[in-house]
Amino acid sequence: MCGIIGRIHKRSFDASSNASDDVHTSHTSHWPALPEKDILRLSHRGPDGIGQYSDEHIQFGHARLSIIDLSDAGHQPMLSQDGRYVVTYNGEIYNHLELRSELESLGETFISHSDTEVLLVAYKVWGNNCVKRFRGMFAFAIWDRQEKLVYLARDRCGEKPLFYHFDQQSLIFASELKALIPLLDKRPELDSSVVDMYLHYQYVPEPYTLLQGVHKLAAGHSVSLHVKQWTFDPQAYWSVENVIDHIPSSTDSKLILPAIRDALEDAVKMTLRSDVPVGVALSGGIDSGMIAALAQKNYPEPMHAFCVGYPGRPAYDERAQARTLAESLGMIVHEVELPVDSFVDFFPELVTVMDEPIADPAAFGHYSVPRAAADQGIKVLLSGIGGDEVFWGYPYVTQSVELNQQLLDHPSIKFAAQWLGSSSAQLFLNKVAHYPHAHPTIKKWAAILQKVGDTHNPSEQLMYYMLHPDFDGPFALKAEVYGSAMHSLGPDSLFKPTAIGLRSREKIPAAVIRMLFDTWLTSNCLSLGDRVGMAVGVETRMPFLDAKLIELVMQLRANNPDHALGQKAWLRAALKGVLPDEVLSRSKAGFQPPLHEWLSGVVGRYGEMLSNGQLVQSGVLAADKVAHLLENIAKRNWTGLFFTYKLLLLEMWYQRVVAR
């Protein structure tokens, strides 16, 4: 795990044109190496050393966190043995041993034990198709010195980040915005349409960023850029929705649970490969519990487990459950307690750590776990992220499948949308949907009709994020505080991240999983997991996001739909005998910090930053509405408090990451 940074120049370096009139400069064909200070902005991601490489078209930099092959043979940027290719790479290829054997059978040789060299040789042999063979997480750039082209790629689910800026003269890329922004010619402006997205999603959905001209290479995408053609057109090489089109479907339901069980253990074994100690982030739930059980089973010594709790051990504190499971497995348990004041005090630094505004209130807890792991000398941490996304862990996601299928089964519902969108109809349906004595079927249909009639729904799209409880809250609040820059936004720009069109009935479940992967998983969960871990030099690995596991599950459910079986039905059943029954039957709790206290504390201490900050100056916020935001909206209810918190986080981010 590392930090990467680089610049590709369209024109080759001309020493004479870069020499000053009064300084004698010898002619050279190489661009100067990136200044060390530019690479050191990523030193938290790679505290074990930095490296540089440049030639007539490129400047590559690398900050290394040594996980596989700790020797100097794993140093980056790395050149191929013939000197044709050079790579700067962030990530882990878990199946590097198998790929090495296959490549050796084809006549290739190696001089290191690193997965970096395997990646480099794989590209030499298989070209762009190498990414389809990798099981792991990665973001990398490979420069072909002979063909004068650079190939950039990102892993299937987006576990590793890659930001870029492309113009007519250069391509600049980096693992984080903190490293990319200083390489730009000027400070980029805020993109008002993406600000609007952020306030609804609570994060910035890729490939967008909040800065004009700056983008993310999307998960499962790669791109080749030739200095002569100079066209930048990223292409998808993988999508969770489309894997079922390329794998023979199984119809034998008896094979489902054993197949899932074997795939889970294989994924955990893969993510245990490391030349440094591995620990586990453990809650009281099924996902991290499964990882702990299978990891300890396949690890040669007692593993360290890290769990989070709160002062006074309130009902949502899961430390007791986590400790019980960990000790039964023979693990060493470490508890992390999070007082409210700690969150408020640390908030400015947390915003810097996250690199992008991610308003997930669980961020502080997620940061505290790898920090505790680092204190114990643990450089690799296994996490349960991905279990909810692969195995139907969120109610609104299964509701989306059911609602979109209902709309196909009953087309007349859509014809009623015009009446259902009136304020009186929406109020009536909302009352019926929440009336405690109404029949469940009536309540269900009232909720469906209310969502269908919501006037904010985009056309020609599957209904999805309008079902999320926090997504639609800002609609009623924006008009109270938005400034001039936000008044011209189009009605559908907010829904671009999920604009994948409509689907036939049987393809709706896979499409909904795709929307979940493309937005929440990648831009909230994985972005947050990457940043908080790398901030303290800890690599977070997620067995649930193993490509073979995901493809197997998607293949199985193509002919055996499981979204209506109950939350994580397949996972619970597959883990019988692996986890105790009390863990398997436990309802999902999720990470539940004292949200109201945390967010109120942050708004109370830092709220005045909004008074004449960047959001006011750029027209996102109306200057005369800031007091109303802080004194009224923030104290109105949870929706108002969360909306205010998101704006404050955005302001803090701009000042600490962009303007610094």
PDB file of N, CA and C in Angstrom, residues 129-174:
ATOM      1  N   ASN A 129      -5.255  -6.335 -20.675  1.00  0.00           N
ATOM      2  CA  ASN A 129      -6.065  -7.398 -20.088  1.00  0.00           C
ATOM      3  C   ASN A 129      -5.512  -7.913 -18.768  1.00  0.00           C
ATOM      4  N   CYS A 130      -4.345  -7.437 -18.368  1.00  0.00           N
ATOM      5  CA  CYS A 130      -3.769  -7.920 -17.112  1.00  0.00           C
ATOM      6  C   CYS A 130      -4.696  -7.654 -15.930  1.00  0.00           C
ATOM      7  N   VAL A 131      -5.417  -6.536 -15.964  1.00  0.00           N
ATOM      8  CA  VAL A 131      -6.258  -6.189 -14.810  1.00  0.00           C
ATOM      9  C   VAL A 131      -7.354  -7.215 -14.574  1.00  0.00           C
ATOM     10  N   LYS A 132      -7.769  -7.905 -15.617  1.00  0.00           N
ATOM     11  CA  LYS A 132      -8.823  -8.899 -15.473  1.00  0.00           C
ATOM     12  C   LYS A 132      -8.343 -10.144 -14.731  1.00  0.00           C
ATOM     13  N   ARG A 133      -7.024 -10.300 -14.602  1.00  0.00           N
ATOM     14  CA  ARG A 133      -6.450 -11.451 -13.919  1.00  0.00           C
ATOM     15  C   ARG A 133      -6.124 -11.164 -12.456  1.00  0.00           C
ATOM     16  N   PHE A 134      -6.153  -9.906 -12.076  1.00  0.00           N
ATOM     17  CA  PHE A 134      -5.745  -9.525 -10.728  1.00  0.00           C
ATOM     18  C   PHE A 134      -6.877  -9.724  -9.723  1.00  0.00           C
ATOM     19  N   ARG A 135      -6.555 -10.350  -8.599  1.00  0.00           N
ATOM     20  CA  ARG A 135      -7.441 -10.368  -7.440  1.00  0.00           C
ATOM     21  C   ARG A 135      -6.794  -9.462  -6.396  1.00  0.00           C
ATOM     22  N   GLY A 136      -7.401  -8.338  -6.171  1.00  0.00           N
ATOM     23  CA  GLY A 136      -6.790  -7.426  -5.220  1.00  0.00           C
ATOM     24  C   GLY A 136      -7.331  -6.026  -5.358  1.00  0.00           C
ATOM     25  N   MET A 137      -6.569  -5.082  -4.827  1.00  0.00           N
ATOM     26  CA  MET A 137      -6.944  -3.671  -4.881  1.00  0.00           C
ATOM     27  C   MET A 137      -5.752  -2.916  -5.437  1.00  0.00           C
ATOM     28  N   PHE A 138      -6.029  -1.979  -6.349  1.00  0.00           N
ATOM     29  CA  PHE A 138      -4.895  -1.334  -6.994  1.00  0.00           C
ATOM     30  C   PHE A 138      -5.302  -0.058  -7.709  1.00  0.00           C
ATOM     31  N   ALA A 139      -4.338   0.819  -7.810  1.00  0.00           N
ATOM     32  CA  ALA A 139      -4.376   1.968  -8.709  1.00  0.00           C
ATOM     33  C   ALA A 139      -2.934   2.147  -9.162  1.00  0.00           C
ATOM     34  N   PHE A 140      -2.716   2.199 -10.457  1.00  0.00           N
ATOM     35  CA  PHE A 140      -1.335   2.274 -10.927  1.00  0.00           C
ATOM     36  C   PHE A 140      -1.251   2.990 -12.273  1.00  0.00           C
ATOM     37  N   ALA A 141      -0.029   3.396 -12.582  1.00  0.00           N
ATOM     38  CA  ALA A 141       0.293   3.974 -13.891  1.00  0.00           C
ATOM     39  C   ALA A 141       1.532   3.264 -14.411  1.00  0.00           C
ATOM     40  N   ILE A 142       1.443   2.750 -15.631  1.00  0.00           N
ATOM     41  CA  ILE A 142       2.574   2.099 -16.291  1.00  0.00           C
ATOM     42  C   ILE A 142       2.930   2.897 -17.544  1.00  0.00           C
ATOM     43  N   TRP A 143       4.179   3.274 -17.655  1.00  0.00           N
ATOM     44  CA  TRP A 143       4.670   4.024 -18.811  1.00  0.00           C
ATOM     45  C   TRP A 143       5.438   3.073 -19.724  1.00  0.00           C
ATOM     46  N   ASP A 144       5.020   3.032 -20.981  1.00  0.00           N
ATOM     47  CA  ASP A 144       5.696   2.252 -22.016  1.00  0.00           C
ATOM     48  C   ASP A 144       6.646   3.192 -22.748  1.00  0.00           C
ATOM     49  N   ARG A 145       7.934   3.068 -22.477  1.00  0.00           N
ATOM     50  CA  ARG A 145       8.912   3.994 -23.040  1.00  0.00           C
ATOM     51  C   ARG A 145       9.059   3.831 -24.551  1.00  0.00           C
ATOM     52  N   GLN A 146       8.751   2.638 -25.051  1.00  0.00           N
ATOM     53  CA  GLN A 146       8.888   2.388 -26.492  1.00  0.00           C
ATOM     54  C   GLN A 146       7.710   2.963 -27.265  1.00  0.00           C
ATOM     55  N   GLU A 147       6.496   2.691 -26.807  1.00  0.00           N
ATOM     56  CA  GLU A 147       5.296   3.156 -27.501  1.00  0.00           C
ATOM     57  C   GLU A 147       4.901   4.576 -27.117  1.00  0.00           C
ATOM     58  N   LYS A 148       5.516   5.115 -26.089  1.00  0.00           N
ATOM     59  CA  LYS A 148       5.209   6.459 -25.602  1.00  0.00           C
ATOM     60  C   LYS A 148       3.734   6.576 -25.182  1.00  0.00           C
ATOM     61  N   LEU A 149       3.310   5.643 -24.362  1.00  0.00           N
ATOM     62  CA  LEU A 149       1.946   5.708 -23.831  1.00  0.00           C
ATOM     63  C   LEU A 149       1.946   5.320 -22.365  1.00  0.00           C
ATOM     64  N   VAL A 150       0.964   5.845 -21.652  1.00  0.00           N
ATOM     65  CA  VAL A 150       0.790   5.501 -20.247  1.00  0.00           C
ATOM     66  C   VAL A 150      -0.547   4.785 -20.086  1.00  0.00           C
ATOM     67  N   TYR A 151      -0.541   3.757 -19.263  1.00  0.00           N
ATOM     68  CA  TYR A 151      -1.745   2.987 -18.973  1.00  0.00           C
ATOM     69  C   TYR A 151      -2.055   3.147 -17.490  1.00  0.00           C
ATOM     70  N   LEU A 152      -3.254   3.651 -17.190  1.00  0.00           N
ATOM     71  CA  LEU A 152      -3.702   3.814 -15.810  1.00  0.00           C
ATOM     72  C   LEU A 152      -4.892   2.899 -15.565  1.00  0.00           C
ATOM     73  N   ALA A 153      -4.948   2.314 -14.380  1.00  0.00           N
ATOM     74  CA  ALA A 153      -6.053   1.412 -14.063  1.00  0.00           C
ATOM     75  C   ALA A 153      -6.361   1.462 -12.579  1.00  0.00           C
ATOM     76  N   ARG A 154      -7.605   1.123 -12.277  1.00  0.00           N
ATOM     77  CA  ARG A 154      -8.086   1.104 -10.895  1.00  0.00           C
ATOM     78  C   ARG A 154      -8.845  -0.195 -10.663  1.00  0.00           C
ATOM     79  N   ASP A 155      -8.800  -0.722  -9.456  1.00  0.00           N
ATOM     80  CA  ASP A 155      -9.399  -2.022  -9.172  1.00  0.00           C
ATOM     81  C   ASP A 155     -10.914  -2.011  -9.362  1.00  0.00           C
ATOM     82  N   ARG A 156     -11.496  -3.195  -9.382  1.00  0.00           N
ATOM     83  CA  ARG A 156     -12.896  -3.371  -9.763  1.00  0.00           C
ATOM     84  C   ARG A 156     -13.869  -2.574  -8.896  1.00  0.00           C
ATOM     85  N   CYS A 157     -13.663  -2.598  -7.594  1.00  0.00           N
ATOM     86  CA  CYS A 157     -14.614  -1.948  -6.687  1.00  0.00           C
ATOM     87  C   CYS A 157     -14.192  -0.546  -6.276  1.00  0.00           C
ATOM     88  N   GLY A 158     -12.958  -0.158  -6.581  1.00  0.00           N
ATOM     89  CA  GLY A 158     -12.504   1.178  -6.226  1.00  0.00           C
ATOM     90  C   GLY A 158     -11.919   1.272  -4.833  1.00  0.00           C
ATOM     91  N   GLU A 159     -11.249   0.219  -4.384  1.00  0.00           N
ATOM     92  CA  GLU A 159     -10.646   0.250  -3.049  1.00  0.00           C
ATOM     93  C   GLU A 159      -9.494   1.250  -2.982  1.00  0.00           C
ATOM     94  N   LYS A 160      -8.788   1.420  -4.078  1.00  0.00           N
ATOM     95  CA  LYS A 160      -7.655   2.358  -4.116  1.00  0.00           C
ATOM     96  C   LYS A 160      -8.012   3.561  -4.992  1.00  0.00           C
ATOM     97  N   PRO A 161      -7.662   4.762  -4.545  1.00  0.00           N
ATOM     98  CA  PRO A 161      -8.085   5.986  -5.243  1.00  0.00           C
ATOM     99  C   PRO A 161      -7.116   6.408  -6.341  1.00  0.00           C
ATOM    100  N   LEU A 162      -7.640   7.158  -7.307  1.00  0.00           N
ATOM    101  CA  LEU A 162      -6.790   7.767  -8.333  1.00  0.00           C
ATOM    102  C   LEU A 162      -7.488   9.015  -8.880  1.00  0.00           C
ATOM    103  N   PHE A 163      -6.960  10.179  -8.513  1.00  0.00           N
ATOM    104  CA  PHE A 163      -7.456  11.466  -8.993  1.00  0.00           C
ATOM    105  C   PHE A 163      -6.606  11.916 -10.178  1.00  0.00           C
ATOM    106  N   TYR A 164      -7.228  12.695 -11.070  1.00  0.00           N
ATOM    107  CA  TYR A 164      -6.436  13.180 -12.202  1.00  0.00           C
ATOM    108  C   TYR A 164      -6.963  14.515 -12.713  1.00  0.00           C
ATOM    109  N   HIS A 165      -6.075  15.216 -13.413  1.00  0.00           N
ATOM    110  CA  HIS A 165      -6.415  16.436 -14.144  1.00  0.00           C
ATOM    111  C   HIS A 165      -5.786  16.304 -15.522  1.00  0.00           C
ATOM    112  N   PHE A 166      -6.592  16.470 -16.561  1.00  0.00           N
ATOM    113  CA  PHE A 166      -6.122  16.306 -17.940  1.00  0.00           C
ATOM    114  C   PHE A 166      -6.414  17.568 -18.735  1.00  0.00           C
ATOM    115  N   ASP A 167      -5.409  18.072 -19.454  1.00  0.00           N
ATOM    116  CA  ASP A 167      -5.620  19.194 -20.362  1.00  0.00           C
ATOM    117  C   ASP A 167      -4.791  18.977 -21.621  1.00  0.00           C
ATOM    118  N   GLN A 168      -4.637  20.001 -22.420  1.00  0.00           N
ATOM    119  CA  GLN A 168      -3.965  19.849 -23.712  1.00  0.00           C
ATOM    120  C   GLN A 168      -2.455  19.665 -23.589  1.00  0.00           C
ATOM    121  N   GLN A 169      -1.911  19.886 -22.415  1.00  0.00           N
ATOM    122  CA  GLN A 169      -0.466  19.805 -22.253  1.00  0.00           C
ATOM    123  C   GLN A 169       0.001  18.658 -21.363  1.00  0.00           C
ATOM    124  N   SER A 170      -0.818  18.265 -20.400  1.00  0.00           N
ATOM    125  CA  SER A 170      -0.334  17.258 -19.449  1.00  0.00           C
ATOM    126  C   SER A 170      -1.486  16.504 -18.795  1.00  0.00           C
ATOM    127  N   LEU A 171      -1.138  15.347 -18.279  1.00  0.00           N
ATOM    128  CA  LEU A 171      -2.010  14.566 -17.401  1.00  0.00           C
ATOM    129  C   LEU A 171      -1.312  14.495 -16.048  1.00  0.00           C
ATOM    130  N   ILE A 172      -2.004  14.920 -15.010  1.00  0.00           N
ATOM    131  CA  ILE A 172      -1.477  14.862 -13.657  1.00  0.00           C
ATOM    132  C   ILE A 172      -2.353  13.905 -12.856  1.00  0.00           C
ATOM    133  N   PHE A 173      -1.732  13.011 -12.092  1.00  0.00           N
ATOM    134  CA  PHE A 173      -2.508  12.068 -11.280  1.00  0.00           C
ATOM    135  C   PHE A 173      -1.885  11.944  -9.898  1.00  0.00           C
ATOM    136  N   ALA A 174      -2.696  11.513  -8.933  1.00  0.00           N
ATOM    137  CA  ALA A 174      -2.208  11.304  -7.575  1.00  0.00           C
ATOM    138  C   ALA A 174      -3.217  10.480  -6.792  1.00  0.00           C
TER     139      ALA A 174
END
